[in-house]
XYZ file of C-alpha atoms in Angstrom:
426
model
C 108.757 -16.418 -92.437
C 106.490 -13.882 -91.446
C 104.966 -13.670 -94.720
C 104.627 -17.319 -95.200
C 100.384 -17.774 -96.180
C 101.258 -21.081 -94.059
C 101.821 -19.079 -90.432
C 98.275 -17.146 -91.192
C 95.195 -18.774 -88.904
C 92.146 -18.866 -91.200
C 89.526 -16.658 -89.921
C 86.851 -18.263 -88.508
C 83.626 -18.084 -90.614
C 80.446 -17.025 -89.367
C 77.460 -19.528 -89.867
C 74.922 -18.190 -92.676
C 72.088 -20.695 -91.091
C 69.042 -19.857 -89.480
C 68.942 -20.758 -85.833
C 66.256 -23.068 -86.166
C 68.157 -24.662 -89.161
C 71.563 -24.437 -86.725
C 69.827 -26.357 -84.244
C 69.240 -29.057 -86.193
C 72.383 -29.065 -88.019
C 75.209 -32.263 -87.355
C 74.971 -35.617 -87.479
C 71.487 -37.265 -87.362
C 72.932 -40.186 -85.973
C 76.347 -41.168 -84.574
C 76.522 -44.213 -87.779
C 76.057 -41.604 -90.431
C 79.254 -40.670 -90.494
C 80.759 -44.686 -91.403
C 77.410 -44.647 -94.016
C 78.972 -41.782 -96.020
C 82.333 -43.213 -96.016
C 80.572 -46.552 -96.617
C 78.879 -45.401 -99.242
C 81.473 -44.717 -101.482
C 83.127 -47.984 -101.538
C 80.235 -50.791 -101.239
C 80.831 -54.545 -101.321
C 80.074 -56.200 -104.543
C 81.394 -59.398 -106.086
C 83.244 -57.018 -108.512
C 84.441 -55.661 -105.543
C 85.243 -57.870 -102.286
C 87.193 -55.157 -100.475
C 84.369 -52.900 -100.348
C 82.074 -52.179 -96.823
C 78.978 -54.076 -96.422
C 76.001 -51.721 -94.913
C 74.077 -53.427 -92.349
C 72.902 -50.264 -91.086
C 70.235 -49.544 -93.236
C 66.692 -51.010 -92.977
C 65.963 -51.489 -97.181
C 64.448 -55.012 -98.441
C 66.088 -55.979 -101.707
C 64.470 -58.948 -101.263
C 61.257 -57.482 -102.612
C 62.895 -55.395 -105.602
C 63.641 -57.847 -107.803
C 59.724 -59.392 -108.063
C 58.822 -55.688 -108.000
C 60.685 -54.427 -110.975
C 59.998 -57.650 -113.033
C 56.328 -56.490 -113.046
C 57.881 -52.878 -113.284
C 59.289 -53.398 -116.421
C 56.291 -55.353 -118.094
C 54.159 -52.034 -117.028
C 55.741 -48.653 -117.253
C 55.305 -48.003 -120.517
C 51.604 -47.676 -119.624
C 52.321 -44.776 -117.890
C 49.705 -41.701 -118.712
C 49.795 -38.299 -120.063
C 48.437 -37.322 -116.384
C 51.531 -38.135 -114.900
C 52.708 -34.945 -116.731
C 50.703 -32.372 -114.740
C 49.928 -31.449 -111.156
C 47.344 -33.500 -109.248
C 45.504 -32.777 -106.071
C 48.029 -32.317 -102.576
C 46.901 -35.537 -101.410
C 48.336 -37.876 -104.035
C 47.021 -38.885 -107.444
C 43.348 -40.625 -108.072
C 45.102 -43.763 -109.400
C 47.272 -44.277 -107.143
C 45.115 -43.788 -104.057
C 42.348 -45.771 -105.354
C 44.871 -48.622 -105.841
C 46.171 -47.731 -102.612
C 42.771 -48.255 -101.226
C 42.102 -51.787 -102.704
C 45.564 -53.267 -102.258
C 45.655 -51.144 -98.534
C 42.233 -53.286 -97.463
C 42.303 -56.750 -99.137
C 46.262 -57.524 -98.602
C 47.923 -55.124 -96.196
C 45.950 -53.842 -93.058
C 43.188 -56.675 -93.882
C 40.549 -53.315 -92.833
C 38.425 -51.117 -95.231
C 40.640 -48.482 -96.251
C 38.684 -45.545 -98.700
C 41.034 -43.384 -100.849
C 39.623 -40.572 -99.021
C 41.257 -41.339 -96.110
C 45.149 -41.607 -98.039
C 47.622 -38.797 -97.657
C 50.470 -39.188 -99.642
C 53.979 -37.876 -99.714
C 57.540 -38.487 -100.475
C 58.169 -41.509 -97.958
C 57.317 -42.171 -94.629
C 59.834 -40.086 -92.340
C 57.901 -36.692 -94.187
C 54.466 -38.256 -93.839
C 55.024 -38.518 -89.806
C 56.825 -35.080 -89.645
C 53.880 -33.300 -91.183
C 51.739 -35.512 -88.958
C 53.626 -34.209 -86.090
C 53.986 -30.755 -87.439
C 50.018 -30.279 -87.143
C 49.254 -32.027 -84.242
C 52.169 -30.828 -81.869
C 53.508 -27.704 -80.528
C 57.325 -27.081 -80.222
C 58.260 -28.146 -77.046
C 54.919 -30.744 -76.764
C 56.357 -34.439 -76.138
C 55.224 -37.746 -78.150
C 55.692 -40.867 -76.195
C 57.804 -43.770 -77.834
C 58.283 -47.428 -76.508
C 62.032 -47.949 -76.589
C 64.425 -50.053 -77.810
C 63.013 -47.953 -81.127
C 63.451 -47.588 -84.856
C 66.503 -45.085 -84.579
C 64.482 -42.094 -86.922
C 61.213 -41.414 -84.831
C 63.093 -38.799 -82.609
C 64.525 -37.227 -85.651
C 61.434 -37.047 -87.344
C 60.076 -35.391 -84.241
C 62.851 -32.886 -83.570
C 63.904 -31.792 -87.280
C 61.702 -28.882 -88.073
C 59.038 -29.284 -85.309
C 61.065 -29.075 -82.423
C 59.059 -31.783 -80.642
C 60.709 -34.090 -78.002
C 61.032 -37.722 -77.621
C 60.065 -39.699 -74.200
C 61.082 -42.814 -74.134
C 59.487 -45.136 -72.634
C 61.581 -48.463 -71.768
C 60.338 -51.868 -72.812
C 61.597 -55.321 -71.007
C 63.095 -57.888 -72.881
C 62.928 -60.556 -74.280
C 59.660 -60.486 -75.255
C 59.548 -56.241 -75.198
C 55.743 -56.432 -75.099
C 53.751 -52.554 -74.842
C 52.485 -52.123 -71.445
C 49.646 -49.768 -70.298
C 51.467 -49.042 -66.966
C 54.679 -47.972 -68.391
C 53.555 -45.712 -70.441
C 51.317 -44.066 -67.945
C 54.173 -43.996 -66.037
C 56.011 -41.772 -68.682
C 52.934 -39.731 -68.961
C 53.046 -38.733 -65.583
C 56.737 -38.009 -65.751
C 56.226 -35.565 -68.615
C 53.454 -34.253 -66.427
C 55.550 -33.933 -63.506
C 58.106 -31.397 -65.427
C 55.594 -29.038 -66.711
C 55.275 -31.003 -70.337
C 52.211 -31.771 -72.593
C 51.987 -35.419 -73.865
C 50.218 -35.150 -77.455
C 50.674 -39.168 -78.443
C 51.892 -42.247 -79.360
C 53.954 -43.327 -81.650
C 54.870 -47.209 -81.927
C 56.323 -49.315 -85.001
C 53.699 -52.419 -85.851
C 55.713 -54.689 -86.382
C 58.586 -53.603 -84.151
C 61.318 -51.866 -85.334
C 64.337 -53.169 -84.020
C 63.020 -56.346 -82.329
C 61.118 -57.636 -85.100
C 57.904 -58.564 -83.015
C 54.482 -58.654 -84.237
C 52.087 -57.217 -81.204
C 49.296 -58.977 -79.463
C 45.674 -57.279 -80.649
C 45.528 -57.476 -76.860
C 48.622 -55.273 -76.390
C 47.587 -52.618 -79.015
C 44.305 -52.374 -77.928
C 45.377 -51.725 -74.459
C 47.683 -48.503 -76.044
C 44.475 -47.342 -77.708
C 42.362 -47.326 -74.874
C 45.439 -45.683 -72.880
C 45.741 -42.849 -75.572
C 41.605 -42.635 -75.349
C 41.812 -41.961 -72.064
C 44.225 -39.578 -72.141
C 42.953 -38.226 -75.009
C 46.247 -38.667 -76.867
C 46.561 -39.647 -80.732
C 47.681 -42.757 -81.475
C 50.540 -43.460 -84.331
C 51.085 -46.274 -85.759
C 54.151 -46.589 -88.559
C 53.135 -50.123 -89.955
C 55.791 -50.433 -93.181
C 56.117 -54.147 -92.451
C 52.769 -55.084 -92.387
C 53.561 -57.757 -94.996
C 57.037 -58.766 -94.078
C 55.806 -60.945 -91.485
C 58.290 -63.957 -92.576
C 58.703 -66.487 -89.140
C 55.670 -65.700 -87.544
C 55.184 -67.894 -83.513
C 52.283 -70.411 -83.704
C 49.280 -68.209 -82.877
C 51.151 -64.630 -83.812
C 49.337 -62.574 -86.235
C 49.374 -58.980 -87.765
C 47.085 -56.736 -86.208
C 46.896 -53.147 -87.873
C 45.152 -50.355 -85.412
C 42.777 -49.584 -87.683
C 41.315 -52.489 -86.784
C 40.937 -51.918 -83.298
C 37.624 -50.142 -81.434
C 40.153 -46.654 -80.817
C 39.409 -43.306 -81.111
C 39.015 -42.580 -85.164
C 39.690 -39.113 -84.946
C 43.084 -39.840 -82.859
C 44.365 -42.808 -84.518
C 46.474 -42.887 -87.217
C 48.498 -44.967 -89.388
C 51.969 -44.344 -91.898
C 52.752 -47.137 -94.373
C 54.375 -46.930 -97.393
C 56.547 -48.879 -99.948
C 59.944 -48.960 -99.126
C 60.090 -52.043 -96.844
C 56.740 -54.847 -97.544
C 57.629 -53.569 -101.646
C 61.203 -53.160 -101.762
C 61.452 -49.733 -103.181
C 62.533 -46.960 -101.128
C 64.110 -44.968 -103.622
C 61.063 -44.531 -105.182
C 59.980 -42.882 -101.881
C 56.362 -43.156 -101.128
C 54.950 -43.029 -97.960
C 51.235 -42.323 -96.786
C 49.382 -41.512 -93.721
C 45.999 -43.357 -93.289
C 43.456 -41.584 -91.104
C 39.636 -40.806 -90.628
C 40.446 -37.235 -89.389
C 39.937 -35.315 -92.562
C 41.143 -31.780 -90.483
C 44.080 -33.524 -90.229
C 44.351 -35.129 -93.521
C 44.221 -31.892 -95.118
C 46.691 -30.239 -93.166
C 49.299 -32.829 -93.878
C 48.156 -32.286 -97.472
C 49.007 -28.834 -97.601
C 52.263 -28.546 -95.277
C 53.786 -31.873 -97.223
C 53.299 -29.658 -100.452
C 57.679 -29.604 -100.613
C 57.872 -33.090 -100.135
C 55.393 -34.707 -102.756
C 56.392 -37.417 -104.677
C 56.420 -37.143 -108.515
C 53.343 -37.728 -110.735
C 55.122 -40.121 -112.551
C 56.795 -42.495 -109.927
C 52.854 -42.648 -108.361
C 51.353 -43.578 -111.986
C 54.049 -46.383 -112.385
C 53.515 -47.608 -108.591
C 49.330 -47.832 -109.223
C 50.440 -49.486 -112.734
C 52.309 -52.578 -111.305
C 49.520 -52.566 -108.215
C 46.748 -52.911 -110.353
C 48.483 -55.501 -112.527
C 46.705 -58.919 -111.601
C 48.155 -61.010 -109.190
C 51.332 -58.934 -108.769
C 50.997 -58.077 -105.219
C 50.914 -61.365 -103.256
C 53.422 -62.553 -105.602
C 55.741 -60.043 -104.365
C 54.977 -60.194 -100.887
C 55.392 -63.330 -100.973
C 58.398 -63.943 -102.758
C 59.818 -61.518 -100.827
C 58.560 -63.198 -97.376
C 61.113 -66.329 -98.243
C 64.152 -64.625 -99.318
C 63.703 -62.703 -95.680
C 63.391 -65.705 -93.810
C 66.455 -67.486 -95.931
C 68.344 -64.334 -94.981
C 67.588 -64.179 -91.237
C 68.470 -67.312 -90.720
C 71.805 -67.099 -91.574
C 72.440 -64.519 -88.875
C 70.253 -66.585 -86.680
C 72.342 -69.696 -87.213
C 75.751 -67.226 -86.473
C 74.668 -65.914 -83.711
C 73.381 -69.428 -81.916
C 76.808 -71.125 -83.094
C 78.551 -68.473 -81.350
C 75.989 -68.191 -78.016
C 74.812 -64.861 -78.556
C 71.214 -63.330 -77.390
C 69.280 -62.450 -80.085
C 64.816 -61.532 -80.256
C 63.855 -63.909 -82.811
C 62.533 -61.744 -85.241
C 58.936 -62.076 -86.733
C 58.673 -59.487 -88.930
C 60.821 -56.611 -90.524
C 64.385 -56.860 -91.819
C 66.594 -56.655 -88.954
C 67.841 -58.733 -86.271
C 68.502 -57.127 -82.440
C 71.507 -58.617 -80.511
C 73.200 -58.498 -77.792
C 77.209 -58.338 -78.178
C 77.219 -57.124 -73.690
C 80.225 -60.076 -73.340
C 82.447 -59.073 -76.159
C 82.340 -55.366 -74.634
C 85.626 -54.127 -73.310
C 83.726 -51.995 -70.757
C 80.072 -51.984 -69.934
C 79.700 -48.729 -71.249
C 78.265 -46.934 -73.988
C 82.117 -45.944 -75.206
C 82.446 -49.503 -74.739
C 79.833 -50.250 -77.491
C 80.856 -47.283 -79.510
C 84.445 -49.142 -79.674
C 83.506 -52.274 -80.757
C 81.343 -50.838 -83.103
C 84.139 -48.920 -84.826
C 86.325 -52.204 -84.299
C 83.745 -54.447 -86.951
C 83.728 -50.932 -88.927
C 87.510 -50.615 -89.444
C 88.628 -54.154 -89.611
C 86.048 -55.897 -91.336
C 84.230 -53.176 -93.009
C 80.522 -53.792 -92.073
C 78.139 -51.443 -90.647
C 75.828 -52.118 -87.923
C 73.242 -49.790 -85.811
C 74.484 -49.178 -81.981
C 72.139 -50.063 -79.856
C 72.734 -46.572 -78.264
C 70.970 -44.744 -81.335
C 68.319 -47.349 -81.049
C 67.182 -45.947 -77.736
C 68.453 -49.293 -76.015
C 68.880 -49.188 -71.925
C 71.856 -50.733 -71.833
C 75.267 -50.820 -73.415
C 76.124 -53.580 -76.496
C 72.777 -54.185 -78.306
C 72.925 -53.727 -82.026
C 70.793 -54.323 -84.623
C 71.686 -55.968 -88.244
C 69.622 -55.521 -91.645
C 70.128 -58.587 -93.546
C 67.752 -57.493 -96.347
C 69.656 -54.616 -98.113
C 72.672 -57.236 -99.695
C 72.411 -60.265 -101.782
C 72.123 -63.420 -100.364
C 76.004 -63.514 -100.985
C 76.418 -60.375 -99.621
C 74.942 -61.470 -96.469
C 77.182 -64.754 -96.221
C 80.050 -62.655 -96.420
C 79.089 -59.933 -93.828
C 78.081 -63.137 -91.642
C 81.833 -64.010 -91.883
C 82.823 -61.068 -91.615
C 81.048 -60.449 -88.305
C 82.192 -63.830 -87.078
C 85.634 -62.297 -87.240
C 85.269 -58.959 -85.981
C 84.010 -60.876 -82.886
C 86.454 -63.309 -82.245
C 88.948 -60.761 -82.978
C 87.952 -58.185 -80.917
């Protein structure tokens, strides 16, 4: 028996990372674990026993108008998509960038001088961070927040979070607050370096006031602070209030040397595999040196010559947007229309794909283990995957947000049902 290889206690192996690697090591967020498993047996109609991912913020709502104009264009691709091409991005894609960026995104003058662009959004804003930011420095985010800005922050440049917490229902940006937060980074011996806000709002799905965004820039101006605005749903606006209207930064009178702005086309396009993401700023120092440092994390020449080819093609653009617009506002509805029949608190969204609820009366404790088990309840009986409100930043137990854009509109009437369940079974 004492031979048996089964009695033997495997030796425990010494880590071959880096510490700065071993720091960021783990789970990025607590769901990631339920998206791997997830992941390997999705919902489909070939397969109705599968898990429906509700977790994930990607509009397929905008990828079928996309690749119909895809299709009808990429043979046109050139021999230049073959070779290198300058750090920022290629010529034809920026200058379409440029056009499409000014006359039907931000609705400001955008020169291709002034695009940066790499392999999605999450690298564009942690090179951004990367050259403005020290290790250690602290960037100030409004909170309940898109779930990835503190990741983006911490992963490589060792920059912290402060959150800074918004009231509902209407979660508007307020000067004071964030002064507050400023001084409470002060008061600990920290160094503020920015902003950093999602326009639209990421997971409330509100479009900001000019009034409220101009109030941030003249708070970062004062402070001398850059100001970051991720703006990926510029054109996702779908149930816009009477009087609500996008208002991109750029647009504001700001500091042009401190303000900044990432968009790219995964959400308002559809097509986030394809992973391009810009930054969009009139610091050229800084330009550069996102340039250079996002060298690893370029997209390829190719997938940029086949995104300027179905840019350029005439009349492509709106009809995508727009398309895309209705079957967003088709699918929010249906969780709107749930979650009213069934008296939940929701923010009517006007923008974005998501929906933030609140589930604080089907908790079994008012805790955040009380939201982490009825989270895992919906995953393990009913197979759907939502985003805790906890890795949203929320200040308070049992808010979740839902992405109704990533399944078919069948997909989404079944994960509706499904959720129904999980709820009244819980």
């Amino acid at each position: 028996m004492g031979d048996s290889s089964s009695d033997q206690l495997p030796c425990e192996q010494k880590s071959l990372l880096s510490n700065r690697s071993a720091q960021d090591s783990g789970p990025l967020l607590q769901y990631f674990n339920e998206i791997e498993k997830a992941w390997k047996n999705l919902w489909s109609k070939e397969n109705p026993e599968g898990y429906i991912v509700f977790c994930i913020a990607e509009n397929k709502c905008a990828w079928l108008p996309f690749r119909e104009v895809l299709d009808r264009v990429a043979s046109k691709a050139q021999y230049t998509a073959a070779s290198y091409a300058p750090l920022q991005g290629t010529p034809i894609l920026r200058s379409e960038l440029a056009k499409v960026l000014s006359e039907n995104i931000l609705g400001v003058p955008v020169q291709q001088e002034e695009i940066v662009c790499l392999a999605g959004v999450g690298p564009v804003l942690n090179n951004l961070i990367y050259n403005i930011a020290d290790e250690g420095d602290y960037i100030i985010i409004p909170s309940p927040t898109y779930p990835g800005f503190a990741m983006d922050l911490r992963v490589r440049c060792g920059v912290k979070a402060e959150f800074c917490e918004r009231q509902g229902p209407e979660y508007r940006l307020v000067a004071d607050d964030f002064e507050r937060s400023l001084q409470a980074i002060k008061a600990r011996g920290g160094t503020c370096k920015g902003v950093l806000i999602a326009n639209p709002d990421n997971p409330t799905g509100r479009v900001f006031s000019r009034e409220e965004l101009q109030s941030m820039a003249e708070f970062c101006s004062k402070h001398e602070l850059h100001f970051i605005s991720d703006e990926v749903y510029a054109r996702s606006c779908h149930s816009l209030q009477p009087g609500s209207s996008f208002t991109s930064v750029l647009s504001l009178d700001a500091d042009p040397q401190r303000t900044h702005v990432l968009y790219g086309m995964s959400k308002d396009f559809g097509i986030s595999g394809f992973r391009i993401g810009m930054l969009i700023s009139k610091n050229q120092e800084i330009s550069m040196a996102t340039a250079r440092n996002g060298l690893i994390s370029m997209p390829s020449h190719d997938t940029q010559h086949r995104v300027a080819a179905v840019l350029s093609t005439p009349g492509a653009v709106e009809d995508i947007l727009g398309r895309s617009c209705s079957q967003l506002k088709a699918n929010c509805n249906l969780f709107v229309e749930l979650f009213e029949s069934m008296g939940i608190t929701y923010t009517r969204p006007e923008s974005g794909v998501f929906v933030y609820f609140n589930l604080c009366k089907f908790l079994k404790e008012q805790s955040w283990e009380g939201e982490r088990q009825l989270y895992l309840h919906a995953f393990d009986s009913e197979k759907i995957v939502l985003t805790p409100g906890r890795d949203c930043s929320s200040s308070c137990p049992g808010w979740f947000r839902i992405c109704f854009a990533m399944q078919t509109p069948d997909g989404v009437r079944e994960g509706v049902q499904r959720l129904r369940r999980a709820l009244e079974n819980f």
